[in-house]
GROMACS .gro file of C-alpha atoms in nm:
model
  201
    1UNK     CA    1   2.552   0.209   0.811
    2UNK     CA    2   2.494   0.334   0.459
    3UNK     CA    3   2.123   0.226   0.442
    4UNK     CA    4   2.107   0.472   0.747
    5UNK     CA    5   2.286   0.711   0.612
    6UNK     CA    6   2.035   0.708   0.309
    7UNK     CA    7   1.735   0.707   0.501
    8UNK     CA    8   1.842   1.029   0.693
    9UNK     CA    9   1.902   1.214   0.380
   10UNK     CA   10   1.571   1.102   0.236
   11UNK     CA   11   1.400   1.167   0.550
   12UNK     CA   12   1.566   1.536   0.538
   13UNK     CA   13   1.487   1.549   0.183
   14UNK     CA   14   1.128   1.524   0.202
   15UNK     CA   15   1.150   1.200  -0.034
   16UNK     CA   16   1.031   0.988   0.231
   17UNK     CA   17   0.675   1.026   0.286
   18UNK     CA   18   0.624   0.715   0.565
   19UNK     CA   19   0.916   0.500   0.741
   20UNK     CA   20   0.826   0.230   1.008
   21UNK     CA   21   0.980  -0.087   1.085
   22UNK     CA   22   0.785  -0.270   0.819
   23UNK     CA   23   0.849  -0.009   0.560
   24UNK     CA   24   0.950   0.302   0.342
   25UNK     CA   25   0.775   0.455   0.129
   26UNK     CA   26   0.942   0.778  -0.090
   27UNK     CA   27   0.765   0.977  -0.344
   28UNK     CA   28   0.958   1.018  -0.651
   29UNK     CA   29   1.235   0.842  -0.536
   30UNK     CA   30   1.380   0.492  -0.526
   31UNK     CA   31   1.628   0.409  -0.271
   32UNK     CA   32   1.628   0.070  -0.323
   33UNK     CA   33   1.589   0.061  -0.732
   34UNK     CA   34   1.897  -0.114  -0.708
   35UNK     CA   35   1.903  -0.501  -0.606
   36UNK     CA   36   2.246  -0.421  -0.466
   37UNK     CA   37   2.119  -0.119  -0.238
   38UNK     CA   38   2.155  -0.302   0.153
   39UNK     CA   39   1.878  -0.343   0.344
   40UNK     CA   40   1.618  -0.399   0.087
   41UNK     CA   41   1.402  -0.673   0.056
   42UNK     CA   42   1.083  -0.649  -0.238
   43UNK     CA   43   0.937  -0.321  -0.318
   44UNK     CA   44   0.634  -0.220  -0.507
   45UNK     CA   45   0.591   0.103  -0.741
   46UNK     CA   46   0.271   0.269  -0.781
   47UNK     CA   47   0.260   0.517  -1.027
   48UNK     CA   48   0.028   0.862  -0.968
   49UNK     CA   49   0.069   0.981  -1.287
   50UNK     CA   50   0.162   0.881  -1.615
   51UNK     CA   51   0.565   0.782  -1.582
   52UNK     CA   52   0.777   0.548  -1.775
   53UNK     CA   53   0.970   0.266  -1.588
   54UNK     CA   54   1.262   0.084  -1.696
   55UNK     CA   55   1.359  -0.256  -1.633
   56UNK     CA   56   1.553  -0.562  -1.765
   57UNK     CA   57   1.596  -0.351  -2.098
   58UNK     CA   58   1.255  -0.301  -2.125
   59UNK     CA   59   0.972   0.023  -2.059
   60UNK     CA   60   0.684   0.023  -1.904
   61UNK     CA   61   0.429   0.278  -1.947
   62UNK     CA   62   0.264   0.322  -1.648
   63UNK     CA   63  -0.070   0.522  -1.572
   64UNK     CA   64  -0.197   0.651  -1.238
   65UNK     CA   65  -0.305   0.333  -1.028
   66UNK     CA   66  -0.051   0.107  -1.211
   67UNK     CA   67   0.191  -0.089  -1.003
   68UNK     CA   68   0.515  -0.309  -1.087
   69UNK     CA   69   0.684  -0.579  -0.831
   70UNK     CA   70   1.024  -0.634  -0.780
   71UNK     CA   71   1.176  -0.891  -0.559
   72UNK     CA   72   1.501  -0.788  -0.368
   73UNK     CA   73   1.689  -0.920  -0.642
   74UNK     CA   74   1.600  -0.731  -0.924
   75UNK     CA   75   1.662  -0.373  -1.008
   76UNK     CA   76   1.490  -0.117  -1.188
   77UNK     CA   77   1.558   0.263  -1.310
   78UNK     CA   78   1.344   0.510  -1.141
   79UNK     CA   79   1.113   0.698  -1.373
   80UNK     CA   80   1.272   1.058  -1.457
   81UNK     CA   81   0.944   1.254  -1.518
   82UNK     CA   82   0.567   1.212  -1.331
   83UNK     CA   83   0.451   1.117  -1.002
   84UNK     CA   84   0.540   0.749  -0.814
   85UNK     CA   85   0.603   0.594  -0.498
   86UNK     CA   86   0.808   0.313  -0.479
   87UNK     CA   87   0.714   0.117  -0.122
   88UNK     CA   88   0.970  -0.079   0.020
   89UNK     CA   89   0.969  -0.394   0.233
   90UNK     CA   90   1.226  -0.341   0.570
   91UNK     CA   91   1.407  -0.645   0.680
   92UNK     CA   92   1.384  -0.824   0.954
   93UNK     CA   93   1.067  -0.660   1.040
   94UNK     CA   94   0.826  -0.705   1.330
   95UNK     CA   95   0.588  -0.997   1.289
   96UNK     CA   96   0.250  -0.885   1.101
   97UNK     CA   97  -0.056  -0.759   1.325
   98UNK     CA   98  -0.361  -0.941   1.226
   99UNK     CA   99  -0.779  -0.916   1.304
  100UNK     CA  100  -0.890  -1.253   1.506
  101UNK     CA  101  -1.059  -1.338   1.185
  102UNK     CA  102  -0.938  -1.310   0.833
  103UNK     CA  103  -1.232  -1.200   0.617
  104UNK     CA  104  -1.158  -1.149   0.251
  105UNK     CA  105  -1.322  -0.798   0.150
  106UNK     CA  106  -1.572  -0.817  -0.153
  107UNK     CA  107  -1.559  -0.594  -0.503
  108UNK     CA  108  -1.155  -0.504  -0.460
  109UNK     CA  109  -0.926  -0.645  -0.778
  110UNK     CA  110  -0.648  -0.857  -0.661
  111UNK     CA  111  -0.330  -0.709  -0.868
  112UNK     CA  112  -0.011  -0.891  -0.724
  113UNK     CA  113   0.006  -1.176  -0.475
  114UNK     CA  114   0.316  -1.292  -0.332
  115UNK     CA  115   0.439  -1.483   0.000
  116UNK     CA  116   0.426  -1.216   0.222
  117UNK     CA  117   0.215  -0.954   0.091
  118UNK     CA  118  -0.026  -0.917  -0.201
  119UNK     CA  119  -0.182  -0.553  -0.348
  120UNK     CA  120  -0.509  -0.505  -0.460
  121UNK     CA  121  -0.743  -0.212  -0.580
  122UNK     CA  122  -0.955  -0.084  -0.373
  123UNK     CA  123  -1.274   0.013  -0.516
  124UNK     CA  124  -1.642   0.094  -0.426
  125UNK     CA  125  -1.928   0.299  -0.592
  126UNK     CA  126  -2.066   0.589  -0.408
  127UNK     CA  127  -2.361   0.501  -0.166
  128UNK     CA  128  -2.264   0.113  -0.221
  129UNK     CA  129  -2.130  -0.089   0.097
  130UNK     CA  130  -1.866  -0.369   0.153
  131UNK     CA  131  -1.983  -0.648   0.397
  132UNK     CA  132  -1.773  -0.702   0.726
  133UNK     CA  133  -1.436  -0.771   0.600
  134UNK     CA  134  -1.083  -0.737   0.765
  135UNK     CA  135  -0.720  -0.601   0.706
  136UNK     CA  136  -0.404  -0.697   0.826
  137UNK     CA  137  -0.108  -0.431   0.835
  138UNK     CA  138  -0.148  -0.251   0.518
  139UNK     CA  139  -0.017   0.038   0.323
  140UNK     CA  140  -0.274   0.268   0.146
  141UNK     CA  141  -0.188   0.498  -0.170
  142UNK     CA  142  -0.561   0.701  -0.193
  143UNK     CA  143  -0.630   0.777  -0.562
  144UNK     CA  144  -0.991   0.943  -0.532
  145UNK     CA  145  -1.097   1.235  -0.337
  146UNK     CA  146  -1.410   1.055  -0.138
  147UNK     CA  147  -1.609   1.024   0.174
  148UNK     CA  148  -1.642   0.687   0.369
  149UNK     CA  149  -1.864   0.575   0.671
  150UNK     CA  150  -1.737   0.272   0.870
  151UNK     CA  151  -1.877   0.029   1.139
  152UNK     CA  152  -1.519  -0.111   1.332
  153UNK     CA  153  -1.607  -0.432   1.502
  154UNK     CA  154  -1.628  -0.317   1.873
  155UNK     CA  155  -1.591   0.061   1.809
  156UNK     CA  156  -1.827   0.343   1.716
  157UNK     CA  157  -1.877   0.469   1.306
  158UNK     CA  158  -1.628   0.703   1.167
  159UNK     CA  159  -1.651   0.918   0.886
  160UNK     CA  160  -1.307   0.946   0.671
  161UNK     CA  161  -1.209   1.185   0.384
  162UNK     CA  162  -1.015   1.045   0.122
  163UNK     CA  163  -0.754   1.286  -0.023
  164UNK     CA  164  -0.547   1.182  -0.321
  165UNK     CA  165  -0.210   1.102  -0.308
  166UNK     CA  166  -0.236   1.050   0.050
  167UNK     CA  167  -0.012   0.763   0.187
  168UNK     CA  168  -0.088   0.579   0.515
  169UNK     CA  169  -0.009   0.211   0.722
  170UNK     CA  170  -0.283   0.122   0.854
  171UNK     CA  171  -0.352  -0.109   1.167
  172UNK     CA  172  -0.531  -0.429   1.138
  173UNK     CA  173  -0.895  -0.382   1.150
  174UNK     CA  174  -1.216  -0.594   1.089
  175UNK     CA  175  -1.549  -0.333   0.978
  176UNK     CA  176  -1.807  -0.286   0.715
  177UNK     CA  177  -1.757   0.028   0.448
  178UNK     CA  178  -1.960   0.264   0.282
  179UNK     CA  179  -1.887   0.500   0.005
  180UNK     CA  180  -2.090   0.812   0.094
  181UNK     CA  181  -1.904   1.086  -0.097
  182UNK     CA  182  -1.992   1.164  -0.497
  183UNK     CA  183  -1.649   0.976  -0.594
  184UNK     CA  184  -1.601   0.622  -0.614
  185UNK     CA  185  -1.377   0.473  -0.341
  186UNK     CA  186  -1.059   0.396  -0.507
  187UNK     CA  187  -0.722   0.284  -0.324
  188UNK     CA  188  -0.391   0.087  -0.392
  189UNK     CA  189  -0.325  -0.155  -0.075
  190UNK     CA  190  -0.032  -0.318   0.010
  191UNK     CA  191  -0.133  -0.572   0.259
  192UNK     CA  192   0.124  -0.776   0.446
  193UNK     CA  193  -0.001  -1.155   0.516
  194UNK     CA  194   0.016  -1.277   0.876
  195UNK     CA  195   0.275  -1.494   0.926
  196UNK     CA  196   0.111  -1.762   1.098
  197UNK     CA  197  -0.255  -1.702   1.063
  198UNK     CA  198  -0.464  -1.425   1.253
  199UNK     CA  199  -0.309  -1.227   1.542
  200UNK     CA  200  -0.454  -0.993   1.775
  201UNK     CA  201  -0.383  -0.669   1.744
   0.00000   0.00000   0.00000
């Protein structure tokens, strides 16, 4: 009852910027920066700007694109100045959606991998392309203002604007990229791993 409680204030707040049954994501706010906080499992904070984050008696100084792990049992204190998400996991949760193939994606920078997730950077020069590749279930924290071209397997192009700071969950796809705007292509993705290998979607 109080985890819902919380969510409906942060939802009314404006602090919650995405909610789904796999998880929350609040800007500049940590709901679950306490291990003890129900209903939280791992969460994962990506700074936008520079911020400071404590944790076990330590600081971090964080820059934008920066992220820091914590499993469900550890705490942190949420950063008092700057811009952050903090992305948490929801228990319990819907099994992952997965392509029919699992194709790693070329030129992205693996950053954290765990059991049930892992986060990378997303990154691609303009007018350079990534090879057919596929996502699972994934949350996306843009960081460049770009242009992209894709090919979906079994779907026409699209064309995308990137704008920064925008936050999305995006569905399990399998498609070739191209970075066709002046920017370089430059994401943080939580990806959530398929629980028993690929899925349709």
């Amino acid at each position: 009852m109080m985890i819902i409680l919380l969510l409906i204030s942060l939802l009314q707040t404006g602090a919650a910027v995405l909610e789904n049954e796999y998880v929350l994501v609040t800007k500049n706010a940590a709901p679950c920066a306490s291990a003890d906080t129900p209903g939280c499992e791992d969460r994962v904070v990506v700074a936008l700007s520079e911020i400071e984050l404590n944790a076990s008696g330590r600081t971090k100084k964080m820059v934008r694109g920066d992220i820091a792990v914590f499993r469900k049992d550890e705490s942190f204190t949420p950063p008092s100045n700057g811009d952050w998400v903090e992305v948490a996991f929801m228990p319990n949760h819907p099994p992952v959606k997965s392509p029919k193939e699992l194709i790693p994606p070329q030129k992205n920078t693996i950053l954290y991998d765990a059991e049930r997730f892992f986060v990378f950077e997303e990154k691609l020069d303009p007018g350079d392309v990534r090879p057919r590749h596929s996502h699972s279930q994934r949350v996306v924290v843009v960081l460049n203002d770009t242009r992209l071209q894709q090919w979906p397997d079994g779907a026409p192009e699209v064309f995308k604007t990137q704008i920064p700071g925008t936050i999305k969950f995006n569905p399990p796809v399998i498609h070739v990229v191209k970075t066709i705007g002046e920017k370089p292509l430059r994401n943080i993705v939580i990806e959530l791993k398929p629980d028993e290998g690929p899925t349709t979607p």
